[in-house]
Each structure stands twice: as structure tokens, then as C-alpha cells.
PDB file of C-alpha atoms in Angstrom:
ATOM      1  CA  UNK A   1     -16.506 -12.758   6.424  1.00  0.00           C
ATOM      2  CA  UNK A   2     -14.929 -11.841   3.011  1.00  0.00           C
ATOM      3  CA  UNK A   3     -16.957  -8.931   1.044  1.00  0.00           C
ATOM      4  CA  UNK A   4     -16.021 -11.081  -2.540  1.00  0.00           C
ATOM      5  CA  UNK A   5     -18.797 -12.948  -2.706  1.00  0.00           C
ATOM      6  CA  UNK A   6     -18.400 -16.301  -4.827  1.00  0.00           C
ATOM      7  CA  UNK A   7     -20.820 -18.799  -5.882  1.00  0.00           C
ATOM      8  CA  UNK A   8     -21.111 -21.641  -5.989  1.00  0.00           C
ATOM      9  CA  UNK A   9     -18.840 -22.914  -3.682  1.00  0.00           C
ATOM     10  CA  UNK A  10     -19.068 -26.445  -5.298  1.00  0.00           C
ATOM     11  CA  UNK A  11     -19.901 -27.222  -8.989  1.00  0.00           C
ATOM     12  CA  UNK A  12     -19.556 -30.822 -10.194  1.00  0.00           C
ATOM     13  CA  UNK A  13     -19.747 -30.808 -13.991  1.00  0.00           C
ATOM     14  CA  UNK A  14     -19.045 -33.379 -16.816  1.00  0.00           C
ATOM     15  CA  UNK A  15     -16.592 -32.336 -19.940  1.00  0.00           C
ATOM     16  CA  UNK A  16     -19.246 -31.607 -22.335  1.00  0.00           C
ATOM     17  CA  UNK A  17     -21.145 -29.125 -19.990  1.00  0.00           C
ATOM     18  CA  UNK A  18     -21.473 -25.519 -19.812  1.00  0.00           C
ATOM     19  CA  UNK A  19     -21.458 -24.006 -16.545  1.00  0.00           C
ATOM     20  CA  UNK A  20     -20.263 -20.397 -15.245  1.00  0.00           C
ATOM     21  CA  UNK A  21     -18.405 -19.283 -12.149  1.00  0.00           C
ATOM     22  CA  UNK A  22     -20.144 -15.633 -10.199  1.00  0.00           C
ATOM     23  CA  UNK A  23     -17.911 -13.519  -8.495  1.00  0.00           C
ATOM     24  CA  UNK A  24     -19.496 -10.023  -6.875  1.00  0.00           C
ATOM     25  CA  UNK A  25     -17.918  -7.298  -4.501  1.00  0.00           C
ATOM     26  CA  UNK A  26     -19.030  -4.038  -2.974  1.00  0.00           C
ATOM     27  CA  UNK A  27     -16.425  -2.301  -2.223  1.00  0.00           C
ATOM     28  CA  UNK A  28     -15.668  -0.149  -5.331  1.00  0.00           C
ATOM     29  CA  UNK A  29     -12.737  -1.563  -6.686  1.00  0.00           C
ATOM     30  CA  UNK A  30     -11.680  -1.182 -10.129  1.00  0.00           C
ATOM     31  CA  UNK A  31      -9.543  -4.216 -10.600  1.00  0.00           C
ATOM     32  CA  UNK A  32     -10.475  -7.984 -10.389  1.00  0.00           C
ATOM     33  CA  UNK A  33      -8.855 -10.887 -10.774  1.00  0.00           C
ATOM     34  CA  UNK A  34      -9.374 -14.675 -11.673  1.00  0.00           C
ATOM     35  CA  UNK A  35      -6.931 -17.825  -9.681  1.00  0.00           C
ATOM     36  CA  UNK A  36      -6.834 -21.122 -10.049  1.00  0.00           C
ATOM     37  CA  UNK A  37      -5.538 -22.936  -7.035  1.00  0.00           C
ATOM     38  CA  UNK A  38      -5.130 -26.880  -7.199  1.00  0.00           C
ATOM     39  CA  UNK A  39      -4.536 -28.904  -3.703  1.00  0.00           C
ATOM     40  CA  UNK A  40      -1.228 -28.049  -1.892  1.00  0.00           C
ATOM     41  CA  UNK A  41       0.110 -25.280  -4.548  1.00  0.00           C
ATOM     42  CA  UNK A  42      -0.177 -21.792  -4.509  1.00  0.00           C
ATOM     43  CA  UNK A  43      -2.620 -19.703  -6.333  1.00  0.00           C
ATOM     44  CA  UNK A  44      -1.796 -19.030 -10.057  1.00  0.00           C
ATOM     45  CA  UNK A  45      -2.867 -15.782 -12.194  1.00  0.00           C
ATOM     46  CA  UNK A  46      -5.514 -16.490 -14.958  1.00  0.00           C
ATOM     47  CA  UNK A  47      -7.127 -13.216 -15.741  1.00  0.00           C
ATOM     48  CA  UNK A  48      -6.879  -9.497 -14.483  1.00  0.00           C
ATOM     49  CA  UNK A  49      -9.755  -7.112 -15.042  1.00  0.00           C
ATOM     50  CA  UNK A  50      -8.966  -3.183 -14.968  1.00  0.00           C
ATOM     51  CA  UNK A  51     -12.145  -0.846 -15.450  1.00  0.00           C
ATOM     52  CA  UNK A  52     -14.003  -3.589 -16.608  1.00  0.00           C
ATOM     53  CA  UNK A  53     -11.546  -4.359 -19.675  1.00  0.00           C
ATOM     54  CA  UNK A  54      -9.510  -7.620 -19.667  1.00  0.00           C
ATOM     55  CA  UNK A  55      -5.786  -6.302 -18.964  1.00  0.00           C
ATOM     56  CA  UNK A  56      -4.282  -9.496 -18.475  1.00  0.00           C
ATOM     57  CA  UNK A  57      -4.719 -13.025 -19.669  1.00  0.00           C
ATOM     58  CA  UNK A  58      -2.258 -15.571 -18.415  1.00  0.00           C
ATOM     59  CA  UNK A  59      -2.432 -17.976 -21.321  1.00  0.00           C
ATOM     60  CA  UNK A  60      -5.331 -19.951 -20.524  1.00  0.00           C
ATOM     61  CA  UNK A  61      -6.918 -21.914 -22.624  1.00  0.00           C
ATOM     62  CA  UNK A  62     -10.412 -21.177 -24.565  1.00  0.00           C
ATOM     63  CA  UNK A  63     -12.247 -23.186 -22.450  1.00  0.00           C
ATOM     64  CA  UNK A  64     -12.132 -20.396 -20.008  1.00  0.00           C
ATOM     65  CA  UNK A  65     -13.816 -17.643 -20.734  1.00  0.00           C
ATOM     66  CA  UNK A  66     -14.151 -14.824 -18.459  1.00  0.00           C
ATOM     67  CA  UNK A  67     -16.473 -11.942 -18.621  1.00  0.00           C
ATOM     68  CA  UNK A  68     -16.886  -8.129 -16.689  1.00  0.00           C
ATOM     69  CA  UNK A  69     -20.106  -7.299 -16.596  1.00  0.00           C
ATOM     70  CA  UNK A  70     -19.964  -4.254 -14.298  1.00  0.00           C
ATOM     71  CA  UNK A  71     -17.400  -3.258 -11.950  1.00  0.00           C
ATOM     72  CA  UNK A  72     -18.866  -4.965  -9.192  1.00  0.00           C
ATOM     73  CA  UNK A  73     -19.241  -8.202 -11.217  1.00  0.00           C
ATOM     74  CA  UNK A  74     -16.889 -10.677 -12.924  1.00  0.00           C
ATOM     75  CA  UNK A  75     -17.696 -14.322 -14.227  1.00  0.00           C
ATOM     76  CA  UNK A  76     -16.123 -17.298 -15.645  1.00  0.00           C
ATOM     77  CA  UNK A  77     -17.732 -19.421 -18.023  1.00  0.00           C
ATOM     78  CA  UNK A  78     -16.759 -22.506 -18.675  1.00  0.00           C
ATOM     79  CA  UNK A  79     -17.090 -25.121 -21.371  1.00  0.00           C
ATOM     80  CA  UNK A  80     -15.717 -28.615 -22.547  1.00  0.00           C
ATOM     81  CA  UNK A  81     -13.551 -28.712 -19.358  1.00  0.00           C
ATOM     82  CA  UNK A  82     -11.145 -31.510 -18.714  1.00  0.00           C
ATOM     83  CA  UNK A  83     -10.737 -33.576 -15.325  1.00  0.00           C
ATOM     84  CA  UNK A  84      -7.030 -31.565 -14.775  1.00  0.00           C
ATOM     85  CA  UNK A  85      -8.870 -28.418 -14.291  1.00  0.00           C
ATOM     86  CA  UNK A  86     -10.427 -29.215 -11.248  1.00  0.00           C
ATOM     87  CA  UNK A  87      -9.255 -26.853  -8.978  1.00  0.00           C
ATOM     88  CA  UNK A  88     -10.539 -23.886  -6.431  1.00  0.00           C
ATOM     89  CA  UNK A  89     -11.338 -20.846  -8.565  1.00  0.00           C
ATOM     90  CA  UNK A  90     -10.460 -17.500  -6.679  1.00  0.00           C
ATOM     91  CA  UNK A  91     -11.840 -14.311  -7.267  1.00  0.00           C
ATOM     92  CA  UNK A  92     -10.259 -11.046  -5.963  1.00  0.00           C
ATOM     93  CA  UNK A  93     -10.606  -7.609  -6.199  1.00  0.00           C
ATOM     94  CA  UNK A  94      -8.138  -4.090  -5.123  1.00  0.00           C
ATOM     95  CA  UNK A  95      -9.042  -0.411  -4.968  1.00  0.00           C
ATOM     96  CA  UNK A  96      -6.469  -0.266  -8.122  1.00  0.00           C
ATOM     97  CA  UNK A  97      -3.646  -1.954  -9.744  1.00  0.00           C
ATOM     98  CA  UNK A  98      -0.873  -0.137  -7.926  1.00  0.00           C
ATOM     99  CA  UNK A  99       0.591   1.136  -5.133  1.00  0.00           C
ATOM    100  CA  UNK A 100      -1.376   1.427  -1.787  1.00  0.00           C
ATOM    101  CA  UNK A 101      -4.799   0.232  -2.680  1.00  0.00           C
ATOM    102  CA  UNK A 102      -3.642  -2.774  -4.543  1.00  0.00           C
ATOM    103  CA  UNK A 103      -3.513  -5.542  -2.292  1.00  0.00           C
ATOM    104  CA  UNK A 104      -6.101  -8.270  -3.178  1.00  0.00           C
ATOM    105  CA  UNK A 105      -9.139  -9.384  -1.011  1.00  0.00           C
ATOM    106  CA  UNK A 106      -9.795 -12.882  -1.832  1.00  0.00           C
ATOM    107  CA  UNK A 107     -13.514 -14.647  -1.898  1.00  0.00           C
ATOM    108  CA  UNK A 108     -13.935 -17.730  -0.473  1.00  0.00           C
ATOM    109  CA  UNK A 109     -13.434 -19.496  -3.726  1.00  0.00           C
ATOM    110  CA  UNK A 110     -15.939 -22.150  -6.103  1.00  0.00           C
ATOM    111  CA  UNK A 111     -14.683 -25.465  -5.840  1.00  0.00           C
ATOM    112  CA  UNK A 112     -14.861 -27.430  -9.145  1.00  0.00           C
ATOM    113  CA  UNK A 113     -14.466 -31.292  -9.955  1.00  0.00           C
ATOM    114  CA  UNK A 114     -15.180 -31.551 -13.844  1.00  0.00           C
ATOM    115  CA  UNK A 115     -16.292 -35.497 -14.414  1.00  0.00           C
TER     116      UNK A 115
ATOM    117  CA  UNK B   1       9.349 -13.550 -15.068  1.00  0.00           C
ATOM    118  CA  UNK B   2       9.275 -13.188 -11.533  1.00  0.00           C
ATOM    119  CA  UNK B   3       9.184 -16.180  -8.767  1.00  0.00           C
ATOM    120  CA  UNK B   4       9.057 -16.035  -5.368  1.00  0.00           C
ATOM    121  CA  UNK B   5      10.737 -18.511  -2.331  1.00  0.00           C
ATOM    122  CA  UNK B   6       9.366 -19.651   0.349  1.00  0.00           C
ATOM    123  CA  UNK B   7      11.930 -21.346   1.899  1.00  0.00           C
ATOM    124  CA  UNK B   8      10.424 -23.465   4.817  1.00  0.00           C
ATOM    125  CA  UNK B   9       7.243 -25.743   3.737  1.00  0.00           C
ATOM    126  CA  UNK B  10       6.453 -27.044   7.087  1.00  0.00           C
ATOM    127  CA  UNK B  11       7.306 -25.238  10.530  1.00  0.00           C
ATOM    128  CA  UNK B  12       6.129 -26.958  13.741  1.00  0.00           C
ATOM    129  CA  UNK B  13       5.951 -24.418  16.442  1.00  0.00           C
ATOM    130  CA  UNK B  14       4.969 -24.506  20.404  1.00  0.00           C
ATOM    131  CA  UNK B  15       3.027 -21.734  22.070  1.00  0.00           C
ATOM    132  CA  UNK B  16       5.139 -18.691  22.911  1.00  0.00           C
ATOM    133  CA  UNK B  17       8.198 -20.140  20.238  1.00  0.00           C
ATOM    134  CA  UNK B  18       9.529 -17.018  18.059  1.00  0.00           C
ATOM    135  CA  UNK B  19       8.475 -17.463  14.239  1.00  0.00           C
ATOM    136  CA  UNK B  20      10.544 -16.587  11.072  1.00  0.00           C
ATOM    137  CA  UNK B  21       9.256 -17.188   7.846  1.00  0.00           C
ATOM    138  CA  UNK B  22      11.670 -16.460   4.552  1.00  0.00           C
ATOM    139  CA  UNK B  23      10.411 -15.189   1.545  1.00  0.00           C
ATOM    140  CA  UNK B  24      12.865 -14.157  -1.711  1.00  0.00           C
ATOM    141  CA  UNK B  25      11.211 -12.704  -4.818  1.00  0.00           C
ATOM    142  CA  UNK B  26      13.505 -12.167  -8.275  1.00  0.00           C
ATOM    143  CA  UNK B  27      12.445  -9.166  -9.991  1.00  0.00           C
ATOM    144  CA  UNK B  28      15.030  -5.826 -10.205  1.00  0.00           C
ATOM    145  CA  UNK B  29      12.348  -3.303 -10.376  1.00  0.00           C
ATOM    146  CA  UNK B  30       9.966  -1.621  -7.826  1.00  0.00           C
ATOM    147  CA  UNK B  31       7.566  -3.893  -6.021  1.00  0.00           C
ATOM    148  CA  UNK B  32       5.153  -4.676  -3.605  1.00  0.00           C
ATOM    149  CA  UNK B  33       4.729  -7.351  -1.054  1.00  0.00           C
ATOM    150  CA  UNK B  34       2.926  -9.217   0.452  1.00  0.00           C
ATOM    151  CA  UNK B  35       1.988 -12.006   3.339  1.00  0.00           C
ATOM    152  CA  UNK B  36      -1.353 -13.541   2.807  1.00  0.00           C
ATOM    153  CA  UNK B  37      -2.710 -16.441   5.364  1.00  0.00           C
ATOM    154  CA  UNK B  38      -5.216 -19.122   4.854  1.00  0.00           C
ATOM    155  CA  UNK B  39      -7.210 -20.581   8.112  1.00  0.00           C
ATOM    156  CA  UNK B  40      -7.734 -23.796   7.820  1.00  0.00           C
ATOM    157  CA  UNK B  41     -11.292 -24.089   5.789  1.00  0.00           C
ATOM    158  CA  UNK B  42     -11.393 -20.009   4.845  1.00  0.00           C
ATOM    159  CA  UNK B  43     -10.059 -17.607   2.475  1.00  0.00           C
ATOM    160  CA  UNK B  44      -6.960 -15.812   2.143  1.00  0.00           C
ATOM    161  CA  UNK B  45      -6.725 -13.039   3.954  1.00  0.00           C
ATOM    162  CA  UNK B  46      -4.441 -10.260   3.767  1.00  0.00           C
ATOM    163  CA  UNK B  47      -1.952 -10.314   6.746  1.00  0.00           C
ATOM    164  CA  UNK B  48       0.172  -7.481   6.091  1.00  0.00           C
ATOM    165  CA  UNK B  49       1.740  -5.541   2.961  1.00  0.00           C
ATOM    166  CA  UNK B  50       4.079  -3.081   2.077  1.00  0.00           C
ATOM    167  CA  UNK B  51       4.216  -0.753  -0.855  1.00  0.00           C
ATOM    168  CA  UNK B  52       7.025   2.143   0.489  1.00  0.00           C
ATOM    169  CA  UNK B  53       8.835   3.895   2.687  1.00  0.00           C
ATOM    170  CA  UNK B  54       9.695   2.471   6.690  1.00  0.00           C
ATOM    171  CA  UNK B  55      10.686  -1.065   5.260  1.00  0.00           C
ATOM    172  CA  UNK B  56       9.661  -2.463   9.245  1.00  0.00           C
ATOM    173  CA  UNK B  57       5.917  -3.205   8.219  1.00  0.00           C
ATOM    174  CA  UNK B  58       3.260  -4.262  10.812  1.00  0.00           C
ATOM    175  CA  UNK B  59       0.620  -6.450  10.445  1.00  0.00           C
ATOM    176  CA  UNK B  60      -2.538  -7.625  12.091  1.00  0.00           C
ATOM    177  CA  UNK B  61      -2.319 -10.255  15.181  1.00  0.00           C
ATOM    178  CA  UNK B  62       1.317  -9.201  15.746  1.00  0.00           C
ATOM    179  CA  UNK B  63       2.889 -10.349  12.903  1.00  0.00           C
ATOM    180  CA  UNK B  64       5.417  -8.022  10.862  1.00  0.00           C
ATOM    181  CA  UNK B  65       7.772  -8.361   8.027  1.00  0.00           C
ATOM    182  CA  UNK B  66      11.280  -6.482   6.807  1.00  0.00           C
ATOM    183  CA  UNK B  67      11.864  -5.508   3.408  1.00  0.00           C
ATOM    184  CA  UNK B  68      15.516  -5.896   2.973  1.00  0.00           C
ATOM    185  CA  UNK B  69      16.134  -5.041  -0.632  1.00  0.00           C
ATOM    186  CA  UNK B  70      20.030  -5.593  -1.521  1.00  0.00           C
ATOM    187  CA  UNK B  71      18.836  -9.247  -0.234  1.00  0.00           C
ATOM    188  CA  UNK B  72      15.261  -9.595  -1.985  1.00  0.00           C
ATOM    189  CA  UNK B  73      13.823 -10.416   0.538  1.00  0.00           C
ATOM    190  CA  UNK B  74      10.728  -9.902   2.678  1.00  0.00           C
ATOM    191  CA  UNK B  75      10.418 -12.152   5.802  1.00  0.00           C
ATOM    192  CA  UNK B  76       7.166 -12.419   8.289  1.00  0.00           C
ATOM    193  CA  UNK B  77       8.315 -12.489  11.812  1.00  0.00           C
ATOM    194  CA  UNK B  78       6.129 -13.207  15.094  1.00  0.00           C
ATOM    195  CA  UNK B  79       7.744 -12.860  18.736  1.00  0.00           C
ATOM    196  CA  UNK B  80       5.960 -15.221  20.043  1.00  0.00           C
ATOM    197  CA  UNK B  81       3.055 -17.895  18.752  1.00  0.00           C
ATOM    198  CA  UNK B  82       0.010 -19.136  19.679  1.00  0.00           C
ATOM    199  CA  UNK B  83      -2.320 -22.206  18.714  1.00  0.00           C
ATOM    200  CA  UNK B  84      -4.391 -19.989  16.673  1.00  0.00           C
ATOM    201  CA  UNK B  85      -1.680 -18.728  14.320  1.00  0.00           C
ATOM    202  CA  UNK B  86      -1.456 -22.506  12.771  1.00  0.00           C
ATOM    203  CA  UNK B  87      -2.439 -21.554   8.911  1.00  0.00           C
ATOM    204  CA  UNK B  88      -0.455 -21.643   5.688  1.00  0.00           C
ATOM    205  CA  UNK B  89       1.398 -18.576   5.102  1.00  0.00           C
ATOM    206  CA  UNK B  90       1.968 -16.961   1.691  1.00  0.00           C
ATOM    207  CA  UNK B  91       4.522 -14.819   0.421  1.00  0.00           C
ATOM    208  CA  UNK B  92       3.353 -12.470  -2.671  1.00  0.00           C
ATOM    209  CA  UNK B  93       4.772 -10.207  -5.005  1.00  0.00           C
ATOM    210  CA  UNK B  94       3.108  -7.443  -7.292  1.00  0.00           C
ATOM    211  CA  UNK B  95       5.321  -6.505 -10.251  1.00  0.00           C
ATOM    212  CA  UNK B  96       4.853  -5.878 -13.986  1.00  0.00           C
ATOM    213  CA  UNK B  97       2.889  -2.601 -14.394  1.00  0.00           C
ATOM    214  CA  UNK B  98       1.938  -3.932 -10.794  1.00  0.00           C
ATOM    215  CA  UNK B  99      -0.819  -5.370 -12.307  1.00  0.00           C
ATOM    216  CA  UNK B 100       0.835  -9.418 -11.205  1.00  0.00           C
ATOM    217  CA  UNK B 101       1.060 -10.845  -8.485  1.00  0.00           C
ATOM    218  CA  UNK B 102       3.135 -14.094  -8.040  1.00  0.00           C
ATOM    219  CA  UNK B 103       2.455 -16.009  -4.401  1.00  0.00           C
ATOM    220  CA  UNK B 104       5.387 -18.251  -2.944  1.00  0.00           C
ATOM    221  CA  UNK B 105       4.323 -21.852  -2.664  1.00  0.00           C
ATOM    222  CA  UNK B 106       3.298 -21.239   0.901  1.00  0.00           C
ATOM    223  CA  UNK B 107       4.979 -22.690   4.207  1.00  0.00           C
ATOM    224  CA  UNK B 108       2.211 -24.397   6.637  1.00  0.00           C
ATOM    225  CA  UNK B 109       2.528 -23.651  10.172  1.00  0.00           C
ATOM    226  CA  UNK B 110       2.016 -25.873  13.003  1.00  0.00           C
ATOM    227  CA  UNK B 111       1.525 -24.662  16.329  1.00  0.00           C
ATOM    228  CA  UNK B 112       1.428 -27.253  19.122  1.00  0.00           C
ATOM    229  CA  UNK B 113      -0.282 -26.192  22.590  1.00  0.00           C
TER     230      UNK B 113
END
């Protein structure tokens, strides 16, 4: 069992919808951290979240919009998607951005299809 | 920016075969690695990493990997296989302020009983 918890793990939604991604971990880590991973590629960097202040954004567009609640939270919202951004969304997390401590533990992912 | 090579997309394996998996990353400065695998139908999971010093890491189910620097490179090794090691494999590299990490395209392994 992963402890980065993800839900859902399947949203269907059409291009004029709003919906949001959750993301949640227990393990006191400062840094989290937003992939997208489409079908037989491998993950790709969208966000990075250090003490709950957005340290890196990968150039994604604004119809992503992540947010850090708390440490222990992070979410994605999403609006006016197109079809090409279905994808698995991963969440991680690490202890801290560098050194020993910063390898990422991966949730189990949200699988979207946008209509 | 950095990339990362994984140079073998598909390995098919039988039991007790030897595994070598290459990985290259481009960056000059300091960084740290990493082999992630996927199960089929789970998450990534963290199979081994290293950040310094002995560059002879070991992992968990008796994989481990050699940091070579003058070659880049940062290959997953496995004396011998079994069924249950068939997953996709990822290379990954943390640089920039170590806050980014770049993953390989993955190499799928096959094991056949």
C-alpha cells in the first residue's frame, strides 16, 4: 500500500467542467509534487510544492491549477480541459528537496479521460 | 536541461537469467539517482537510490545499481531473475536545486517461467 493517498482514481469529465484532483500523505514531508503520465511514456514534472509554496511550475497551462492547502494536502483543479490531457495524474511527496530524504513516494495516481 | 537514457525498451528474460538495465543522464553537476518500478496495475515504487558516497548501491529484492560518473551512468543490475520481477523499470534523475527529477522512458521487463 502507498501512504499518498489519491482520489479519485477515475474522473470522466467533459471540456467545459470543473473538477479537482485530492492528493493527501502522512508522513511529514515538506515537498510535493504533481505528474502527468500518458500511456507508454514516462512521468513528466508539472508542479513542485516546497513548504506549502509553489517552487516549481513546469509550464503548464492555466487550465491547471494546483493548490497547497496544508503540508499534508495538495490539489489540482481543473477547468476547460481538452481531450489531449487525459492522462494518469501522480502525486508524490519526499522528506525534502535534497539529498537523502528526497526520493519521491508515488500515490497510486487519478486516472482522467476529459470528453 | 537534463534527459535521461534508457537504453533497452523491452528485455525478455527467463527465470534465473542475469539482468542489466542501462541508464545515462546528461547533467555536469551533482545528482541523485534513481530506479523506480511499476507492477503491473500499481504505483511506482522506489527500488533503490543513491545520493553519495559507496557508488555500489543496494536495493530491495536484490536488485543494485553502479554509479559510474566519468560515464554518466547509473545501471540496475540483478544476478539472477524471477517471474515476479516482470515490471517496467525507470531510471530517474534529481538535479536543478535538486528540486527535478527527470525519469528515463522506462524499459519493460519480461520474465518468462
Amino acid at each position: 500500500d502507498t501512504e499518498v493517498t489519491q482520489t479519485p482514481k477515475h474522473l470522466v469529465m467533459g471540456m467545459t467542467n470543473k473538477k479537482s484532483l485530492k492528493c493527501e500523505q502522512h508522513m511529514g514531508h515538506r515537498a510535493m509534487y504533481w505528474y502527468k503520465q500518458k500511456a507508454k511514456k514516462p512521468p513528466e514534472l508539472m508542479f513542485v510544492y516546497s513548504y506549502e509554496k509553489l517552487s516549481i511550475n513546469e509550464s503548464v497551462p492555466s487550465r491547471f491549477s494546483p493548490e497547497c492547502p496544508n503540508s499534508s494536502l495538495l490539489n489540482l483543479h481543473l477547468h476547460a480541459l481538452q481531450p489531449e490531457d487525459s492522462a494518469l495524474y501522480l502525486c508524490a511527496s519526499s522528506q525534502r528537496l535534497a539529498g537523502e530524504g528526497g526520493e519521491l513516494f508515488f500515490g497510486e495516481g487519478s486516472r482522467l479521460t476529459v470528453l | 536541461a537534463q534527459s535521461v537514457s534508457q537504453h533497452n525498451h523491452h528485455v525478455i528474460l527467463s527465470e534465473a537469467a542475469s539482468l542489466e538495465l542501462g541508464c545515462n543522464y546528461s547533467y555536469g553537476g551533482t545528482v541523485n539517482l534513481f530506479w523506480y518500478v511499476q507492477y503491473p496495475g500499481q504505483h511506482l515504487q522506489l527500488l533503490l537510490k543513491y545520493f553519495s558516497g559507496d557508488p555500489l548501491v543496494k536495493g530491495i529484492k536484490g536488485f543494485e545499481a553502479e554509479f559510474i560518473k566519468s560515464k554518466f551512468s547509473f545501471n540496475l543490475r540483478k544476478p539472477s531473475v524471477q517471474w515476479s520481477d516482470t515490471a517496467e523499470y525507470f531510471c530517474a534523475v534529481k538535479t536543478g536545486g535538486y528540486q527535478k527529477v527527470t525519469f528515463g522512458i522506462g524499459t519493460k521487463l519480461q520474465v518468462i517461467p
